[in-house]
XYZ file of N, CA and C in Angstrom:
273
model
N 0.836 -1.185 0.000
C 0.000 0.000 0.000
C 0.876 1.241 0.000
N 0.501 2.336 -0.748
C 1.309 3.227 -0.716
C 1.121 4.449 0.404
N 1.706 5.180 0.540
C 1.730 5.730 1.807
C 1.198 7.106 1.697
N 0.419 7.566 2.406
C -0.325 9.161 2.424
C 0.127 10.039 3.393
N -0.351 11.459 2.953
C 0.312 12.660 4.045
C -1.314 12.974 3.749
N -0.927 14.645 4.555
C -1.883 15.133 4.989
C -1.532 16.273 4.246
N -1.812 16.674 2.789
C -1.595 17.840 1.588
C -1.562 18.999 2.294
N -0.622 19.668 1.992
C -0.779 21.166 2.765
C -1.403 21.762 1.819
N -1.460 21.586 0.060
C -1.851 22.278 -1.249
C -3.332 21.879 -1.092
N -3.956 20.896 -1.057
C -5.488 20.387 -0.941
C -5.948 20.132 0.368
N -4.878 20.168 1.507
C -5.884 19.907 2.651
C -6.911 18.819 2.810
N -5.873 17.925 2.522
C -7.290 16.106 2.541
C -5.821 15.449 2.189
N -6.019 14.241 3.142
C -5.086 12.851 2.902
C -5.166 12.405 1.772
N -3.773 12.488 0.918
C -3.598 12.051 -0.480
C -2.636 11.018 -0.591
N -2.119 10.489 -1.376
C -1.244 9.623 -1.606
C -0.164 10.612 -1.610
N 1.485 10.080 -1.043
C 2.379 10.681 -1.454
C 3.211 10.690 -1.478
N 4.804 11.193 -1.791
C 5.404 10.563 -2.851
C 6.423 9.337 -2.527
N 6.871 9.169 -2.907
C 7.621 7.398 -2.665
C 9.279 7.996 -1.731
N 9.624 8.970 -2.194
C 10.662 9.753 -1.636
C 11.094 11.043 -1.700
N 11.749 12.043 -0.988
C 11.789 13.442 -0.636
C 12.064 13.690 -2.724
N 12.044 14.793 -2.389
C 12.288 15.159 -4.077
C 13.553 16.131 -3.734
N 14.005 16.451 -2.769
C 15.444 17.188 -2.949
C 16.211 16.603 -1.304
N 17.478 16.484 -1.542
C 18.139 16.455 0.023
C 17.765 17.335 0.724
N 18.209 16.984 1.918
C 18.082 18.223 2.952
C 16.513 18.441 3.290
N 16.451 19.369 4.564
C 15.259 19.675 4.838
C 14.253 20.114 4.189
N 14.785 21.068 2.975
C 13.336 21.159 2.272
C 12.932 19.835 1.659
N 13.368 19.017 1.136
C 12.893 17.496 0.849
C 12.336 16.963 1.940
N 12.621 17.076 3.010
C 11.924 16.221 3.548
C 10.537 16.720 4.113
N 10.443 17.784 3.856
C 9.124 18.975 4.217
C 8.503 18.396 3.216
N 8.981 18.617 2.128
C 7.958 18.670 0.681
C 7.503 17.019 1.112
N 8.127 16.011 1.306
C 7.855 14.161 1.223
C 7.163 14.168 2.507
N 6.781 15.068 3.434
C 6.119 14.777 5.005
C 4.783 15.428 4.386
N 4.889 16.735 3.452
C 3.549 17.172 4.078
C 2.828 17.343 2.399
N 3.563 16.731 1.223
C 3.464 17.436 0.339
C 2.495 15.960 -1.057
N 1.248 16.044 -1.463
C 0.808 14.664 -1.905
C 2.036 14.789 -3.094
N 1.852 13.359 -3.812
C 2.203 13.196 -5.578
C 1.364 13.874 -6.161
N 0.367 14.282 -5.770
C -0.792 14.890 -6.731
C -0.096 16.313 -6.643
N 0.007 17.005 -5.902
C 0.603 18.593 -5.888
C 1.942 18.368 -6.055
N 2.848 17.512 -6.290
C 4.420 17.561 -6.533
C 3.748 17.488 -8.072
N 3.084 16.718 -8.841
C 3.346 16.339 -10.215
C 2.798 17.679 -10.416
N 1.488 18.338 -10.123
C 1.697 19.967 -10.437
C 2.192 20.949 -10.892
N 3.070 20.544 -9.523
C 4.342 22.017 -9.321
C 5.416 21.675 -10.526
N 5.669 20.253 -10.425
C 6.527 20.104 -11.364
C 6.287 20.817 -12.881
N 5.335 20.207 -13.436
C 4.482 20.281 -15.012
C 4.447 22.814 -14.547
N 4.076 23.231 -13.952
C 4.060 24.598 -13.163
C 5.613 24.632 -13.504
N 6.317 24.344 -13.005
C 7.496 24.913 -13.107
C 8.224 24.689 -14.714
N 7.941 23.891 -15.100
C 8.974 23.611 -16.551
C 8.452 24.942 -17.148
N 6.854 24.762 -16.929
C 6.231 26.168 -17.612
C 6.521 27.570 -17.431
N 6.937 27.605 -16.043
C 7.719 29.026 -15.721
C 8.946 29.465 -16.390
N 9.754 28.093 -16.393
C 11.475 28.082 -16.801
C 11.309 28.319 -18.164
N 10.339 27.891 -19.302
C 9.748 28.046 -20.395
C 9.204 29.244 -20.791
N 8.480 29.601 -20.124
C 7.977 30.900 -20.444
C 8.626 32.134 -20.053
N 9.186 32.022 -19.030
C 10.472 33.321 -18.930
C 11.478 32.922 -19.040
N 11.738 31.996 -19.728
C 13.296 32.009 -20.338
C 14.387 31.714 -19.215
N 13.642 31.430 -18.230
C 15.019 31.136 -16.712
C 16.231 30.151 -16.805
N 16.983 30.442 -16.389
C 18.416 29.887 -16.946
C 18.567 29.763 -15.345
N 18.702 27.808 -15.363
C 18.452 26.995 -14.111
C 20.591 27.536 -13.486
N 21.506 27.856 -14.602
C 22.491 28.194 -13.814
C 22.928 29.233 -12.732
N 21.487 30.503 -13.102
C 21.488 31.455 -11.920
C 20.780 31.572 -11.178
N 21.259 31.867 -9.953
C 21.427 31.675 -8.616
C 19.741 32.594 -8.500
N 19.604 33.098 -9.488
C 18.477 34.451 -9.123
C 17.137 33.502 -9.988
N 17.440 33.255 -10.679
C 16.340 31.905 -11.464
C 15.958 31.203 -10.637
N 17.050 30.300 -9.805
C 16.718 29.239 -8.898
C 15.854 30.160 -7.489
N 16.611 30.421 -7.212
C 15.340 31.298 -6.038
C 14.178 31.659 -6.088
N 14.258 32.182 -7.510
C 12.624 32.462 -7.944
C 11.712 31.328 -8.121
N 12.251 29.945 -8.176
C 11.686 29.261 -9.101
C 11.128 28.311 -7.142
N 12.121 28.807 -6.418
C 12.234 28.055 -4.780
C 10.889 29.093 -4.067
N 10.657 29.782 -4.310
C 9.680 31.200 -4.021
C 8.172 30.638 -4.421
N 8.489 30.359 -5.815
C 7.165 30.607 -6.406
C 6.442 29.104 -5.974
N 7.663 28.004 -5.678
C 7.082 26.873 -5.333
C 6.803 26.565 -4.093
N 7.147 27.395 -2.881
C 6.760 27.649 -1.692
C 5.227 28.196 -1.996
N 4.960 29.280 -2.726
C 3.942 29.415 -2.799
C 2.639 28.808 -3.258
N 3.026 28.256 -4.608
C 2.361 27.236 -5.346
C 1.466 26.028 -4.067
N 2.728 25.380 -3.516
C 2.547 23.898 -2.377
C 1.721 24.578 -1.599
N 1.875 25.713 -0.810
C 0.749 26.348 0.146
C 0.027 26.852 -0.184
N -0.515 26.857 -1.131
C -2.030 27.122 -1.670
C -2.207 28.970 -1.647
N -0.904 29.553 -1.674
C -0.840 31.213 -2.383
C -0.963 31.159 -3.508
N -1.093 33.173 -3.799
C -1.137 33.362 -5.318
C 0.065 32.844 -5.671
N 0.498 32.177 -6.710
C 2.092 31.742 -7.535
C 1.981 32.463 -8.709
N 2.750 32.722 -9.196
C 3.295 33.103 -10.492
C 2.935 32.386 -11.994
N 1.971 32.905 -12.707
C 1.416 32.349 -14.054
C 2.595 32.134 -15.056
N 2.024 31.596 -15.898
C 2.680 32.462 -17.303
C 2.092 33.331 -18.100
N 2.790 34.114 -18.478
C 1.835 35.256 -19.244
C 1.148 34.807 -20.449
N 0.066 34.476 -20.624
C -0.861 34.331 -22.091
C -0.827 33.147 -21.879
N -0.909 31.981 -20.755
C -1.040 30.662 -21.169
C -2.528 30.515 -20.661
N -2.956 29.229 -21.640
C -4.626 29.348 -21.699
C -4.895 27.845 -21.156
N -5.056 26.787 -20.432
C -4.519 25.306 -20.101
C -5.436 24.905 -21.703
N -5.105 23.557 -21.532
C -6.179 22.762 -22.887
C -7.243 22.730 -22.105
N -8.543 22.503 -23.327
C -9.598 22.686 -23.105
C -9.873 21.093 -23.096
N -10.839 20.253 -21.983
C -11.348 18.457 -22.828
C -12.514 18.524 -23.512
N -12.811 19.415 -24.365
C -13.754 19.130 -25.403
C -13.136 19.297 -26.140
């Protein structure tokens, strides 16, 4: 059986994830309190950020922003869009 937290992003026991997603304490924050359902999110959220503003993962000022916006994202704040993105429609 796989193992659940208590979502800080949805607030309801979700499944979650199999292991921390970074060393160190923020990994283990994100793997204690954080489902697979809001990591696969943030993830698919972030390529789109690094994509749409052009962020270059070698500076130090990219990465922070990108550590910011995903603090915000996981706790259920406003986060950072992309400008003009519209999601797909299922019809």
């Amino acid at each position: 059986m796989s193992r659940t937290v208590f979502c800080q992003k949805y607030q309801q026991t979700l499944e979650g994830l199999e292991k921390p997603p970074y060393p160190g304490p923020v990994g283990q924050k994100i793997y204690e309190t954080v489902s697979k359902k809001a990591w696969q999110e943030w993830t698919d959220h972030q390529t789109m950020l690094i994509n749409e503003k052009h962020l270059n993962m070698m500076d130090p000022a990219s990465r922070q922003f990108l550590q910011q916006q995903m603090e915000k994202f996981l706790s259920g704040e406003n986060f950072e869009q992309a400008e003009g993105y519209v999601p797909p429609s299922n019809s």
